[in-house]
């Protein structure tokens, strides 16, 4: 977890972000790159970073992605992956750096014996995605689903009805025991959030 700020629509807030590093002793991927390159590198250690996966392009999830891209793998770099629908948000933070690979629904990333499957879950942001690891029994939801319900939709490029539809169609199809690793705050499960949202 790292601390910093989130800014959008002329307002700035203090936030604590979860960064998830998934892999084995030799290789990994980094999920989101919010505030602090050195903190991420400390978790990565000497592992090969296959990719930097962005769950969406709010500044508190991508702020240091270009710097991290250049810092990993002994300076050889790693690709940044983002859903292209989030380009307007990305460009609010990065006007002269693009990401490298477009994410799409169903896209898979293999790392350390695990496969992460992309599930496009628009609502919090147009290009928001979740990353499902079936063999690990977990899903990394960014800001789409938290302990206690859907992510915020009160700002530009967000839609409350859309995020609920995304959660019901793309996440509630997962087993109830699936652990939800969120972009902020504590873990939860699909079953607990299904009850919270749908009763």
mmCIF file of C-alpha atoms in Angstrom:
data_model
loop_
_atom_site.group_PDB
_atom_site.id
_atom_site.type_symbol
_atom_site.label_atom_id
_atom_site.label_comp_id
_atom_site.label_asym_id
_atom_site.label_seq_id
_atom_site.Cartn_x
_atom_site.Cartn_y
_atom_site.Cartn_z
ATOM 1 C CA UNK A 1 0.000 0.000 0.000
ATOM 2 C CA UNK A 2 1.220 3.502 -0.837
ATOM 3 C CA UNK A 3 -0.201 6.931 -0.091
ATOM 4 C CA UNK A 4 -0.667 9.961 -2.312
ATOM 5 C CA UNK A 5 -3.394 11.992 -3.966
ATOM 6 C CA UNK A 6 -6.190 11.557 -6.493
ATOM 7 C CA UNK A 7 -7.225 14.547 -8.621
ATOM 8 C CA UNK A 8 -10.149 14.885 -11.017
ATOM 9 C CA UNK A 9 -12.687 17.571 -11.905
ATOM 10 C CA UNK A 10 -10.716 20.247 -10.070
ATOM 11 C CA UNK A 11 -10.667 18.468 -6.706
ATOM 12 C CA UNK A 12 -7.810 16.624 -4.980
ATOM 13 C CA UNK A 13 -8.094 13.984 -2.251
ATOM 14 C CA UNK A 14 -5.616 12.050 -0.104
ATOM 15 C CA UNK A 15 -5.751 8.333 -0.898
ATOM 16 C CA UNK A 16 -4.117 5.043 0.063
ATOM 17 C CA UNK A 17 -3.699 2.686 -2.894
ATOM 18 C CA UNK A 18 -3.159 -1.050 -2.961
ATOM 19 C CA UNK A 19 -0.547 -2.257 -5.436
ATOM 20 C CA UNK A 20 -0.681 -5.930 -6.326
ATOM 21 C CA UNK A 21 2.357 -7.856 -7.561
ATOM 22 C CA UNK A 22 1.493 -11.292 -8.958
ATOM 23 C CA UNK A 23 4.007 -13.940 -9.972
ATOM 24 C CA UNK A 24 6.632 -16.310 -8.635
ATOM 25 C CA UNK A 25 10.263 -15.949 -7.557
ATOM 26 C CA UNK A 26 11.445 -15.319 -11.120
ATOM 27 C CA UNK A 27 8.793 -13.135 -12.799
ATOM 28 C CA UNK A 28 5.808 -10.984 -11.978
ATOM 29 C CA UNK A 29 3.339 -8.391 -13.158
ATOM 30 C CA UNK A 30 2.519 -5.173 -11.336
ATOM 31 C CA UNK A 31 -1.149 -4.191 -11.066
ATOM 32 C CA UNK A 32 -1.435 -0.385 -10.997
ATOM 33 C CA UNK A 33 1.339 2.176 -10.478
ATOM 34 C CA UNK A 34 0.011 4.962 -8.290
ATOM 35 C CA UNK A 35 2.467 7.094 -6.327
ATOM 36 C CA UNK A 36 5.924 5.700 -5.618
ATOM 37 C CA UNK A 37 8.265 3.858 -7.987
ATOM 38 C CA UNK A 38 10.744 2.905 -5.244
ATOM 39 C CA UNK A 39 8.036 1.286 -3.110
ATOM 40 C CA UNK A 40 6.958 -0.855 -6.061
ATOM 41 C CA UNK A 41 10.533 -1.802 -6.923
ATOM 42 C CA UNK A 42 11.080 -2.908 -3.320
ATOM 43 C CA UNK A 43 8.271 -5.460 -3.681
ATOM 44 C CA UNK A 44 9.359 -6.555 -7.154
ATOM 45 C CA UNK A 45 12.915 -7.201 -5.974
ATOM 46 C CA UNK A 46 15.058 -8.806 -8.640
ATOM 47 C CA UNK A 47 12.187 -10.398 -10.535
ATOM 48 C CA UNK A 48 11.540 -9.922 -14.234
ATOM 49 C CA UNK A 49 8.502 -7.656 -14.662
ATOM 50 C CA UNK A 50 6.472 -8.946 -17.601
ATOM 51 C CA UNK A 51 3.952 -6.100 -17.615
ATOM 52 C CA UNK A 52 2.464 -3.155 -15.755
ATOM 53 C CA UNK A 53 -1.293 -3.710 -15.790
ATOM 54 C CA UNK A 54 -3.534 -0.689 -15.241
ATOM 55 C CA UNK A 55 -7.029 -1.383 -13.959
ATOM 56 C CA UNK A 56 -8.002 2.117 -15.160
ATOM 57 C CA UNK A 57 -6.357 5.462 -15.855
ATOM 58 C CA UNK A 58 -7.243 7.676 -12.894
ATOM 59 C CA UNK A 59 -4.065 9.454 -11.838
ATOM 60 C CA UNK A 60 -3.826 7.549 -8.546
ATOM 61 C CA UNK A 61 -3.473 4.313 -10.531
ATOM 62 C CA UNK A 62 -1.168 5.356 -13.395
ATOM 63 C CA UNK A 63 0.818 8.369 -12.147
ATOM 64 C CA UNK A 64 4.198 6.591 -12.025
ATOM 65 C CA UNK A 65 3.516 3.984 -14.719
ATOM 66 C CA UNK A 66 5.863 5.549 -17.323
ATOM 67 C CA UNK A 67 8.639 5.974 -14.739
ATOM 68 C CA UNK A 68 8.140 2.401 -13.531
ATOM 69 C CA UNK A 69 8.217 1.174 -17.130
ATOM 70 C CA UNK A 70 11.718 2.631 -17.492
ATOM 71 C CA UNK A 71 12.983 1.499 -14.079
ATOM 72 C CA UNK A 72 12.209 -2.229 -14.124
ATOM 73 C CA UNK A 73 14.230 -5.073 -15.598
ATOM 74 C CA UNK A 74 17.565 -3.315 -15.077
ATOM 75 C CA UNK A 75 16.402 -0.398 -17.172
ATOM 76 C CA UNK A 76 15.228 -2.583 -20.055
ATOM 77 C CA UNK A 77 11.615 -1.685 -19.314
ATOM 78 C CA UNK A 78 8.288 -3.488 -19.375
ATOM 79 C CA UNK A 79 5.090 -2.749 -21.303
ATOM 80 C CA UNK A 80 2.203 -0.786 -19.804
ATOM 81 C CA UNK A 81 -1.191 -2.332 -20.560
ATOM 82 C CA UNK A 82 -4.421 -0.287 -20.446
ATOM 83 C CA UNK A 83 -7.874 -0.488 -21.991
ATOM 84 C CA UNK A 84 -8.045 2.113 -24.802
ATOM 85 C CA UNK A 85 -11.421 3.455 -23.652
ATOM 86 C CA UNK A 86 -9.517 5.151 -20.830
ATOM 87 C CA UNK A 87 -7.382 7.293 -23.128
ATOM 88 C CA UNK A 88 -9.155 10.570 -22.122
ATOM 89 C CA UNK A 89 -8.318 9.895 -18.460
ATOM 90 C CA UNK A 90 -4.746 8.792 -19.229
ATOM 91 C CA UNK A 91 -4.143 12.040 -21.125
ATOM 92 C CA UNK A 92 -5.186 14.087 -18.090
ATOM 93 C CA UNK A 93 -2.052 12.759 -16.368
ATOM 94 C CA UNK A 94 0.317 11.850 -19.210
ATOM 95 C CA UNK A 95 0.336 14.131 -22.240
ATOM 96 C CA UNK A 96 3.568 12.813 -23.763
ATOM 97 C CA UNK A 97 3.629 9.120 -22.736
ATOM 98 C CA UNK A 98 1.237 6.485 -24.074
ATOM 99 C CA UNK A 99 0.823 2.932 -22.850
ATOM 100 C CA UNK A 100 2.189 0.057 -24.937
ATOM 101 C CA UNK A 101 -0.517 -2.610 -25.292
ATOM 102 C CA UNK A 102 -4.310 -2.306 -25.392
ATOM 103 C CA UNK A 103 -6.241 -4.472 -22.965
ATOM 104 C CA UNK A 104 -9.516 -6.011 -24.140
ATOM 105 C CA UNK A 105 -12.172 -8.211 -22.611
ATOM 106 C CA UNK A 106 -10.905 -11.802 -22.560
ATOM 107 C CA UNK A 107 -7.230 -10.843 -22.956
ATOM 108 C CA UNK A 108 -4.983 -13.142 -20.898
ATOM 109 C CA UNK A 109 -1.585 -12.640 -19.312
ATOM 110 C CA UNK A 110 0.465 -15.644 -18.182
ATOM 111 C CA UNK A 111 2.897 -15.055 -15.337
ATOM 112 C CA UNK A 112 4.573 -17.340 -12.802
ATOM 113 C CA UNK A 113 2.316 -20.304 -13.587
ATOM 114 C CA UNK A 114 -0.832 -18.198 -13.231
ATOM 115 C CA UNK A 115 -3.142 -16.795 -15.894
ATOM 116 C CA UNK A 116 -4.832 -13.441 -15.414
ATOM 117 C CA UNK A 117 -7.963 -12.932 -17.519
ATOM 118 C CA UNK A 118 -9.141 -9.413 -18.308
ATOM 119 C CA UNK A 119 -12.783 -8.607 -17.647
ATOM 120 C CA UNK A 120 -13.845 -5.214 -18.992
ATOM 121 C CA UNK A 121 -16.000 -3.594 -16.298
ATOM 122 C CA UNK A 122 -16.845 -0.023 -17.354
ATOM 123 C CA UNK A 123 -18.593 2.302 -14.952
ATOM 124 C CA UNK A 124 -16.015 3.763 -12.584
ATOM 125 C CA UNK A 125 -14.089 4.605 -15.738
ATOM 126 C CA UNK A 126 -14.853 3.733 -19.388
ATOM 127 C CA UNK A 127 -11.854 1.421 -19.698
ATOM 128 C CA UNK A 128 -11.945 -0.077 -16.213
ATOM 129 C CA UNK A 129 -10.936 -3.734 -16.086
ATOM 130 C CA UNK A 130 -10.710 -6.466 -13.483
ATOM 131 C CA UNK A 131 -8.131 -9.255 -13.594
ATOM 132 C CA UNK A 132 -9.351 -12.733 -12.685
ATOM 133 C CA UNK A 133 -6.938 -15.466 -11.575
ATOM 134 C CA UNK A 134 -9.073 -18.618 -11.542
ATOM 135 C CA UNK A 135 -6.334 -20.900 -10.201
ATOM 136 C CA UNK A 136 -5.654 -18.489 -7.334
ATOM 137 C CA UNK A 137 -9.349 -18.046 -6.572
ATOM 138 C CA UNK A 138 -9.152 -14.267 -6.674
ATOM 139 C CA UNK A 139 -9.949 -11.220 -8.769
ATOM 140 C CA UNK A 140 -8.181 -7.859 -8.767
ATOM 141 C CA UNK A 141 -10.937 -5.277 -9.135
ATOM 142 C CA UNK A 142 -9.186 -1.907 -9.101
ATOM 143 C CA UNK A 143 -11.908 0.606 -8.263
ATOM 144 C CA UNK A 144 -14.808 -1.377 -9.765
ATOM 145 C CA UNK A 145 -15.770 -3.324 -6.632
ATOM 146 C CA UNK A 146 -14.852 -2.701 -3.000
ATOM 147 C CA UNK A 147 -15.736 -4.166 0.363
ATOM 148 C CA UNK A 148 -19.189 -2.616 0.713
ATOM 149 C CA UNK A 149 -20.109 -2.088 -2.906
ATOM 150 C CA UNK A 150 -19.311 -0.532 -6.270
ATOM 151 C CA UNK A 151 -16.637 2.067 -6.867
ATOM 152 C CA UNK A 152 -17.467 5.759 -7.006
ATOM 153 C CA UNK A 153 -19.322 7.161 -9.999
ATOM 154 C CA UNK A 154 -19.790 10.811 -9.087
ATOM 155 C CA UNK A 155 -17.102 12.236 -11.384
ATOM 156 C CA UNK A 156 -16.365 12.662 -15.083
ATOM 157 C CA UNK A 157 -16.333 9.568 -17.299
ATOM 158 C CA UNK A 158 -18.262 7.463 -14.754
ATOM 159 C CA UNK A 159 -21.745 5.930 -14.744
ATOM 160 C CA UNK A 160 -23.565 4.395 -11.756
ATOM 161 C CA UNK A 161 -25.947 2.193 -13.761
ATOM 162 C CA UNK A 162 -23.087 0.950 -15.915
ATOM 163 C CA UNK A 163 -20.852 -0.048 -13.011
ATOM 164 C CA UNK A 164 -23.670 -2.051 -11.401
ATOM 165 C CA UNK A 165 -24.361 -3.792 -14.714
ATOM 166 C CA UNK A 166 -20.659 -4.554 -15.110
ATOM 167 C CA UNK A 167 -20.411 -6.022 -11.619
ATOM 168 C CA UNK A 168 -23.492 -8.184 -12.083
ATOM 169 C CA UNK A 169 -22.531 -9.490 -15.530
ATOM 170 C CA UNK A 170 -18.728 -9.713 -15.294
ATOM 171 C CA UNK A 171 -18.001 -10.336 -11.589
ATOM 172 C CA UNK A 172 -21.056 -11.968 -10.057
ATOM 173 C CA UNK A 173 -20.604 -14.839 -12.524
ATOM 174 C CA UNK A 174 -17.507 -15.803 -10.503
ATOM 175 C CA UNK A 175 -17.733 -18.280 -7.602
ATOM 176 C CA UNK A 176 -18.936 -16.798 -4.304
ATOM 177 C CA UNK A 177 -15.698 -17.739 -2.548
ATOM 178 C CA UNK A 178 -13.573 -15.730 -5.005
ATOM 179 C CA UNK A 179 -11.435 -13.277 -3.007
ATOM 180 C CA UNK A 180 -11.713 -9.675 -4.198
ATOM 181 C CA UNK A 181 -8.425 -7.755 -4.019
ATOM 182 C CA UNK A 182 -9.368 -4.090 -4.343
ATOM 183 C CA UNK A 183 -7.602 -0.927 -5.408
ATOM 184 C CA UNK A 184 -8.212 0.672 -2.008
ATOM 185 C CA UNK A 185 -9.042 -0.845 1.368
ATOM 186 C CA UNK A 186 -9.625 -4.384 2.563
ATOM 187 C CA UNK A 187 -10.323 -7.606 0.695
ATOM 188 C CA UNK A 188 -13.810 -9.022 0.393
ATOM 189 C CA UNK A 189 -15.462 -11.884 -1.519
ATOM 190 C CA UNK A 190 -17.790 -12.077 -4.474
ATOM 191 C CA UNK A 191 -20.411 -13.771 -2.294
ATOM 192 C CA UNK A 192 -20.366 -11.044 0.322
ATOM 193 C CA UNK A 193 -20.679 -8.305 -2.268
ATOM 194 C CA UNK A 194 -23.428 -10.139 -4.123
ATOM 195 C CA UNK A 195 -25.478 -10.110 -0.916
ATOM 196 C CA UNK A 196 -24.627 -6.457 -0.261
ATOM 197 C CA UNK A 197 -25.631 -5.307 -3.748
ATOM 198 C CA UNK A 198 -28.541 -7.594 -4.559
ATOM 199 C CA UNK A 199 -29.765 -8.661 -1.100
#
